[in-house]
Coordinates of C-alpha atoms in Angstrom, one line a residue:
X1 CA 0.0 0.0 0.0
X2 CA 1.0 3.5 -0.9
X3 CA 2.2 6.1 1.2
X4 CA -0.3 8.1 -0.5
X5 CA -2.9 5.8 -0.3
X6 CA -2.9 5.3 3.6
X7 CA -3.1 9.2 4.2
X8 CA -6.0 9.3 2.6
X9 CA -7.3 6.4 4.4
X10 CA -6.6 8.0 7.4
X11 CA -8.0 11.5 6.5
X12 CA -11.4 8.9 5.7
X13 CA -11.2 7.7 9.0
X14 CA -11.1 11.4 11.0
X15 CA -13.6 12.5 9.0
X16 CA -15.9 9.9 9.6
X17 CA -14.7 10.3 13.2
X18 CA -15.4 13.7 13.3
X19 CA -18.9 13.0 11.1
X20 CA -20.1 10.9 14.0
X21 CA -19.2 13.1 16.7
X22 CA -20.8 15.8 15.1
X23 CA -24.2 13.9 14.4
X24 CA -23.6 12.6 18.0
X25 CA -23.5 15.7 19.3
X26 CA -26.3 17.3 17.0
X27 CA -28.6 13.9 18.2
X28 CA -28.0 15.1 22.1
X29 CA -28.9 18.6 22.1
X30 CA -31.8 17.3 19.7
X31 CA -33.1 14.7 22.4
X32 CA -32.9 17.7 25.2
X33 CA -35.0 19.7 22.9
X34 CA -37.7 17.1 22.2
X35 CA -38.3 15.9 25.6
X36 CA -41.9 15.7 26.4
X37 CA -42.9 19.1 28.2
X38 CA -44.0 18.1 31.6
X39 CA -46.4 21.1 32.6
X40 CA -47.6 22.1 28.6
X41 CA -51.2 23.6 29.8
X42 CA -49.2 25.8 32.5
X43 CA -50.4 29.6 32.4
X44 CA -49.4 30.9 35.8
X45 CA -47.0 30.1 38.7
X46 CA -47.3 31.1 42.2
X47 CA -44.2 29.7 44.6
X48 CA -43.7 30.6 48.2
X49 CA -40.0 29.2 49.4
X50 CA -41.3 29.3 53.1
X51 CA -38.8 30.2 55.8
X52 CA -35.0 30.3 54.0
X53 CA -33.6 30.8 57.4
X54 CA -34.0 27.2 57.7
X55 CA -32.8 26.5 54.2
X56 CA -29.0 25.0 55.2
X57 CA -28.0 25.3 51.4
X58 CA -28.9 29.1 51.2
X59 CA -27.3 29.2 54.7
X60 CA -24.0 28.7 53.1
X61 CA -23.9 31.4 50.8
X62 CA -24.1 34.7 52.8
X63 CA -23.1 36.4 49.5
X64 CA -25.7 35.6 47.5
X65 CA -27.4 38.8 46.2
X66 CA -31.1 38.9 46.5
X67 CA -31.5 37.8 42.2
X68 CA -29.7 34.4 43.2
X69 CA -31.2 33.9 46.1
X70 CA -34.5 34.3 45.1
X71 CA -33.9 32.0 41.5
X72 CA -32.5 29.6 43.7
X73 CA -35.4 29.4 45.8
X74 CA -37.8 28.7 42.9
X75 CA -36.0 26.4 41.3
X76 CA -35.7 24.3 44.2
X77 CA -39.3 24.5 45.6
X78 CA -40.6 23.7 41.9
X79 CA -38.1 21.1 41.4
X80 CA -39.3 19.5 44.3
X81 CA -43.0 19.9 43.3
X82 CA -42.4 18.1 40.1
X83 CA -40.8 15.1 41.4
X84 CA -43.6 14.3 43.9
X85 CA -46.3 15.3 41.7
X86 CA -48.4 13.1 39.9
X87 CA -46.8 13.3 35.8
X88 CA -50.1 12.5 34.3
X89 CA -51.7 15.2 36.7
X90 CA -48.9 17.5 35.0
X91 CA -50.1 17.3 31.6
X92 CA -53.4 18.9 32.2
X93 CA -52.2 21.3 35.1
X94 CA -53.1 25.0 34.5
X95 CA -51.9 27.0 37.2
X96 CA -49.1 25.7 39.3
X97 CA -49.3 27.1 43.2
X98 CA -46.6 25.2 45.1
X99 CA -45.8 26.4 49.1
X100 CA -42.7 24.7 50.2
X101 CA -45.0 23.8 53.2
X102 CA -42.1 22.3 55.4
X103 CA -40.4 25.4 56.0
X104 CA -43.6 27.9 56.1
X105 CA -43.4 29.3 59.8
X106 CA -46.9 30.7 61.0
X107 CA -46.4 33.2 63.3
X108 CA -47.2 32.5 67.2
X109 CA -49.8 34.5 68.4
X110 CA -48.4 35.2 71.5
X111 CA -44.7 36.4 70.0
X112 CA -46.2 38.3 67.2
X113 CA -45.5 41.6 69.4
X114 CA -42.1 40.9 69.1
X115 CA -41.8 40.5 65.3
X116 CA -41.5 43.3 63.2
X117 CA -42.2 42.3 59.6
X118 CA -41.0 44.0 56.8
X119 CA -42.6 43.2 53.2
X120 CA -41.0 44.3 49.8
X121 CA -43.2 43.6 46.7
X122 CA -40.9 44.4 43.8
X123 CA -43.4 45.1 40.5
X124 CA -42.0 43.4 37.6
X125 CA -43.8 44.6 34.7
X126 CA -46.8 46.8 34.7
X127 CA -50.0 45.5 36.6
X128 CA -53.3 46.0 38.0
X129 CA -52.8 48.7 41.3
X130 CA -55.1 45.5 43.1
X131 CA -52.1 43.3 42.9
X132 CA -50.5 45.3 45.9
X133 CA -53.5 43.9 47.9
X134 CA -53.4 40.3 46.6
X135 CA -49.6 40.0 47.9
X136 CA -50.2 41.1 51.1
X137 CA -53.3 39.7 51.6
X138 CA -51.1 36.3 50.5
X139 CA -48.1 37.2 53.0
X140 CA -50.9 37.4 55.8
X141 CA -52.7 34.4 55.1
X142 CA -49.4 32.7 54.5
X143 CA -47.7 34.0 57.7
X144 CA -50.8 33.7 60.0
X145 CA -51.1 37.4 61.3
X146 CA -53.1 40.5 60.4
X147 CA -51.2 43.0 59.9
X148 CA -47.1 43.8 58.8
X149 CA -45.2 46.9 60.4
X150 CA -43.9 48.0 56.8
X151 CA -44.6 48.0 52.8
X152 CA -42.2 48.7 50.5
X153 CA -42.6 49.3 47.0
X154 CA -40.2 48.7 44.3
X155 CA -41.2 49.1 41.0
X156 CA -38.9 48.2 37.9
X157 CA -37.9 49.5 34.7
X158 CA -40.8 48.6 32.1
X159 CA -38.5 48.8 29.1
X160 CA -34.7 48.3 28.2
X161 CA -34.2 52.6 27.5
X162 CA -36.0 53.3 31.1
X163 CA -33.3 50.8 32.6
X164 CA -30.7 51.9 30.7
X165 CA -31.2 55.4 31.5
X166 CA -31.6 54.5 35.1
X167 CA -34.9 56.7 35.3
X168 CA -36.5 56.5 38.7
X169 CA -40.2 55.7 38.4
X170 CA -42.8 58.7 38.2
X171 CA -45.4 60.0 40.7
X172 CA -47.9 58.6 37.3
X173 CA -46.4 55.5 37.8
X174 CA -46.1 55.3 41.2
X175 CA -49.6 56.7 42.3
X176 CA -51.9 53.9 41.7
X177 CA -50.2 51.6 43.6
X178 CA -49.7 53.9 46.6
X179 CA -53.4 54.5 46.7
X180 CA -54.0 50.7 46.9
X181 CA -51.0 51.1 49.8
X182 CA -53.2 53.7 51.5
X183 CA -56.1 51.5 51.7
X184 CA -54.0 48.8 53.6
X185 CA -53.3 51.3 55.5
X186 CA -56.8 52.3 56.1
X187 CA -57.6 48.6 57.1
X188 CA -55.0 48.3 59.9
X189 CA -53.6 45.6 57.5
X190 CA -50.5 47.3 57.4
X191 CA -48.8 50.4 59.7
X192 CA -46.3 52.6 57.7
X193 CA -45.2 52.4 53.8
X194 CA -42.1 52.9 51.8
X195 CA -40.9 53.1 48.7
X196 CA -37.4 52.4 46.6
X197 CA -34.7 54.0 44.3
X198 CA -36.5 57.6 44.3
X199 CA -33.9 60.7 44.0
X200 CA -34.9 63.9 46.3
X201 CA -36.9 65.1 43.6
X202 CA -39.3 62.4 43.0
X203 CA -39.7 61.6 46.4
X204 CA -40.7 64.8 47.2
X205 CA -43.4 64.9 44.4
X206 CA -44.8 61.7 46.3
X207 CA -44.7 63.2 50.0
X208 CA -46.2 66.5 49.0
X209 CA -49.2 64.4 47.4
X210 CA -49.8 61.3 49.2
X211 CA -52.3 61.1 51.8
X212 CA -50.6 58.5 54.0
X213 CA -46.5 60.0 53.7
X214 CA -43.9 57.5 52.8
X215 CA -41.7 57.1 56.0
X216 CA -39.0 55.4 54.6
X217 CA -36.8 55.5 51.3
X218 CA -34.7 52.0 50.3
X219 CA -32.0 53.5 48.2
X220 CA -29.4 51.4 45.7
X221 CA -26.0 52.1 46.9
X222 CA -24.5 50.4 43.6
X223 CA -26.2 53.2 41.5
X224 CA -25.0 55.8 44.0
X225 CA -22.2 55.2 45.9
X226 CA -22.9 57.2 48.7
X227 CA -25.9 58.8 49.3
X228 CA -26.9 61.9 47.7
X229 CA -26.7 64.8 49.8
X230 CA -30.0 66.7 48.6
X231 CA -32.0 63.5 49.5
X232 CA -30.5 63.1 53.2
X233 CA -30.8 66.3 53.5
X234 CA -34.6 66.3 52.4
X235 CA -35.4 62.9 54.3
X236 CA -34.0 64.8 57.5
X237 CA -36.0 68.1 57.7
X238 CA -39.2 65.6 57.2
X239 CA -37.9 63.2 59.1
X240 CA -38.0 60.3 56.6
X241 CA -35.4 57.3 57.5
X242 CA -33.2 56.6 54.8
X243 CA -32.4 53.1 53.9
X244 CA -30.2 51.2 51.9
X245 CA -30.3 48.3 49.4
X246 CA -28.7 45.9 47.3
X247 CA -31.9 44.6 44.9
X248 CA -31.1 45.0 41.4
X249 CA -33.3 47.0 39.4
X250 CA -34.6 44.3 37.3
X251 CA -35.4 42.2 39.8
X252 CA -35.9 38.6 37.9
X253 CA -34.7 38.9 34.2
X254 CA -36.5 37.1 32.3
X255 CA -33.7 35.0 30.6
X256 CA -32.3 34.4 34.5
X257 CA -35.9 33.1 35.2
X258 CA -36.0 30.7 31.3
X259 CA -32.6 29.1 33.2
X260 CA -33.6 28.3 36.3
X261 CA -37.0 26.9 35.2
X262 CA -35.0 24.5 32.2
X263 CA -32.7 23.4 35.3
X264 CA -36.1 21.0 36.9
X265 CA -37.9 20.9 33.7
X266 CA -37.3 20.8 30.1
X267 CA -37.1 23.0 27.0
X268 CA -40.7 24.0 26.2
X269 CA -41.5 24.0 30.3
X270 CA -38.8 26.9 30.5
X271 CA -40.4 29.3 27.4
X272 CA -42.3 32.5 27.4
X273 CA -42.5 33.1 30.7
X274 CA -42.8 36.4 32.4
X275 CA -42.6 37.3 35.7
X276 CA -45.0 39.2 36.9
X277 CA -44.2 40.0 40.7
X278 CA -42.2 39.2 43.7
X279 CA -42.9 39.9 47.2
X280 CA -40.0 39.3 50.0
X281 CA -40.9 39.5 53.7
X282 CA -38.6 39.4 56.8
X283 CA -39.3 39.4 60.5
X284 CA -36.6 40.9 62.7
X285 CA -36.8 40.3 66.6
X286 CA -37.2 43.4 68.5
X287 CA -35.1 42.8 71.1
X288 CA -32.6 41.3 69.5
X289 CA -32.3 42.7 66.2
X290 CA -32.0 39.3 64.6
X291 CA -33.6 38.0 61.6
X292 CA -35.4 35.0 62.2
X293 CA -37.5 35.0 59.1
X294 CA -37.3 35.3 55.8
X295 CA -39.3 33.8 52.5
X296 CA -40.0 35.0 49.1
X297 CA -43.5 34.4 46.9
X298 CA -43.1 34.4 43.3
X299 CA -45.8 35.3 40.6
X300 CA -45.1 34.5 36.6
X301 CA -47.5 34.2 33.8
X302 CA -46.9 32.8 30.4
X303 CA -47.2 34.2 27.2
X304 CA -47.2 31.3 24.4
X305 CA -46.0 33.0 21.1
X306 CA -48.3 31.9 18.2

C-alpha cells in the first residue's frame, strides 16, 4: 500500500470520526429539545420558598445577592414539586401554586409583638394597582397574622431605555399603587409604607401628594455610591429614614428566570414566561435585632407566542 494511499485512508477515517461526533452531538442537544414538556397547559405560577432561614444550602452562601437567592429558591421549591407530583396530573395542570409547606413558619400569636415584619413587593412589569393587595393579603394568610409593620414598594424599569437610562419611576407610575397602599393602611392591614430608588426630587413629588406620607426611602448604593446629599438632607428636615439596598433593578430577568426553570424541567417547560411580581418579607426580633424569618413568593405568567 502506498504512502499516498494510507493518508487518505486515514483523512477517511477522522472524517468519519469527526462526522459521528458531530451527528452525536447534534442527536443530544436534539433529544434535550424534544423531551416531552412536563407542565404544557401551565399559564401561571405562584411559589412561596417558606422560611429560608432554615434552608441550610442558602445558609452557606451569605453572598448571595437577592437575584440568586430568590432563583434559587424557585428552582428548588418547583423542582421539588415536580418530582412528587403526579406526571399524568402534569399534563393537564393550568396554574401551578406550590408552598414549600415544610419550612412555612406561621407566626405564634403570643410572639407576634415581638416580630417586626417587613414586606418588599418588587413590581415586575406593569399591573393592575389591586395586585399590591393580593400579595399582602397572601403574606398574611401565608404567615398567619393581620397586619405587617412596613410596605415597600419597588417598582422596575418597564422597558430596556427606562433601565438603561436609570430613570426613577414617576409620581404617574407610582400613584396607583400607593393608593392601593393607602387603603392597607386604612384597614390596619399594614402600619407605615415605603418606597425604593426615588432621588430627592421624586420623592418629594410623592410626599407632597400622598395622603398617607412615605416614612422610609430603600435607596441602591451600587447606583450611588454614597448617598446623595440633597435627598439626606430632604429625608431629614421631614424626618423620613433613609435606607439602603442591594436589589437590582430588574429584579428577575427574564432569561435568569428561562434558566432556572430548564434546570427541573425541560425545554418547552422553560419558554415565554414572564414574571409578573415578587414579594420578599422578613421578621426581625425586637429585642434582639435578629432575623429570624425570611421567605419569598413568586408570581409569573406565560405568554405562548403563536
Amino acid at each position: 500500500m502506498s504512502t499516498k494511499s494510507i493518508k487518505k485512508t486515514d483523512t477517511d477515517i477522522l472524517t468519519n470520526q469527526f462526522s459521528s461526533i458531530r451527528s452525536s452531538s447534534w442527536s443530544t442537544t436534539r433529544m434535550a429539545t424534544d423531551k416531552i414538556p412536563l407542565f404544557p397547559k401551565a399559564k401561571s405560577m405562584l411559589i412561596h420558598s417558606g422560611n429560608i432561614i432554615n434552608w441550610n444550602r442558602l445558609k452557606r452562601k451569605p453572598n448571595q445577592n437577592s437575584t440568586d437567592e430568590v432563583l434559587e429558591c424557585i428552582g428548588n421549591t418547583l423542582g421539588a414539586y415536580l418530582e412528587s407530583a403526579n406526571k399524568t396530573d402534569l399534563q393537564y395542570v393550568q396554574e401551578i401554586y406550590k408552598v414549600n409547606t415544610e419550612n412555612v413558619q406561621v407566626l405564634d400569636e403570643n410572639e407576634r409583638d415581638d416580630v417586626k415584619i417587613t414586606v418588599k413587593v418588587f413590581i415586575c412589569s406593569p399591573q393592575p394597582p389591586k395586585v399590591i393587595t393580593e400579595v399582602v393579603d397572601k403574606v398574611l394568610n401565608e404567615l398567619g397574622t393581620s397586619f405587617v409593620e412596613t410596605l415597600l414598594l419597588s417598582i422596575a424599569p418597564f422597558s430596556e431605555e427606562e433601565e438603561a437610562d436609570s430613570s426613577v419611576p414617576t409620581l404617574k407610575v407610582i400613584q396607583p399603587y400607593w393608593e392601593e397602599m393607602e387603603q392597607l393602611v386604612a384597614s390596619d392591614k399594614v402600619l407605615s409604607l415605603g418606597v425604593c430608588d426615588l432621588n430627592k426630587d421624586a420623592f418629594e413629588d410623592l410626599y407632597n401628594w400622598a395622603k398617607v406620607k412615605p416614612s422610609i426611602d430603600q435607596v441602591n448604593l451600587e447606583s450611588c455610591c454614597i448617598m446623595p446629599k440633597d435627598l439626606t438632607e430632604y429625608a431629614k428636615s421631614i424626618n423620613v429614614q433613609l435606607l439602603t439596598h442591594n436589589d437590582r433593578p430588574v429584579f428577575i430577568p427574564t432569561d435568569k428566570l428561562k434558566e432556572t426553570l430548564l434546570s427541573v424541567s425541560t425545554e418547552r417547560d422553560s419558554e415565554h414566561w414572564n414574571p409578573e411580581w415578587a414579594a420578599r418579607y422578613s421578621g426581625i426580633l425586637k429585642c434582639r435585632g435578629i432575623i429570624s424569618m425570611k421567605g419569598y413568593i413568586f408570581h409569573a405568567t406565560r405568554n405562548r407566542k403563536h
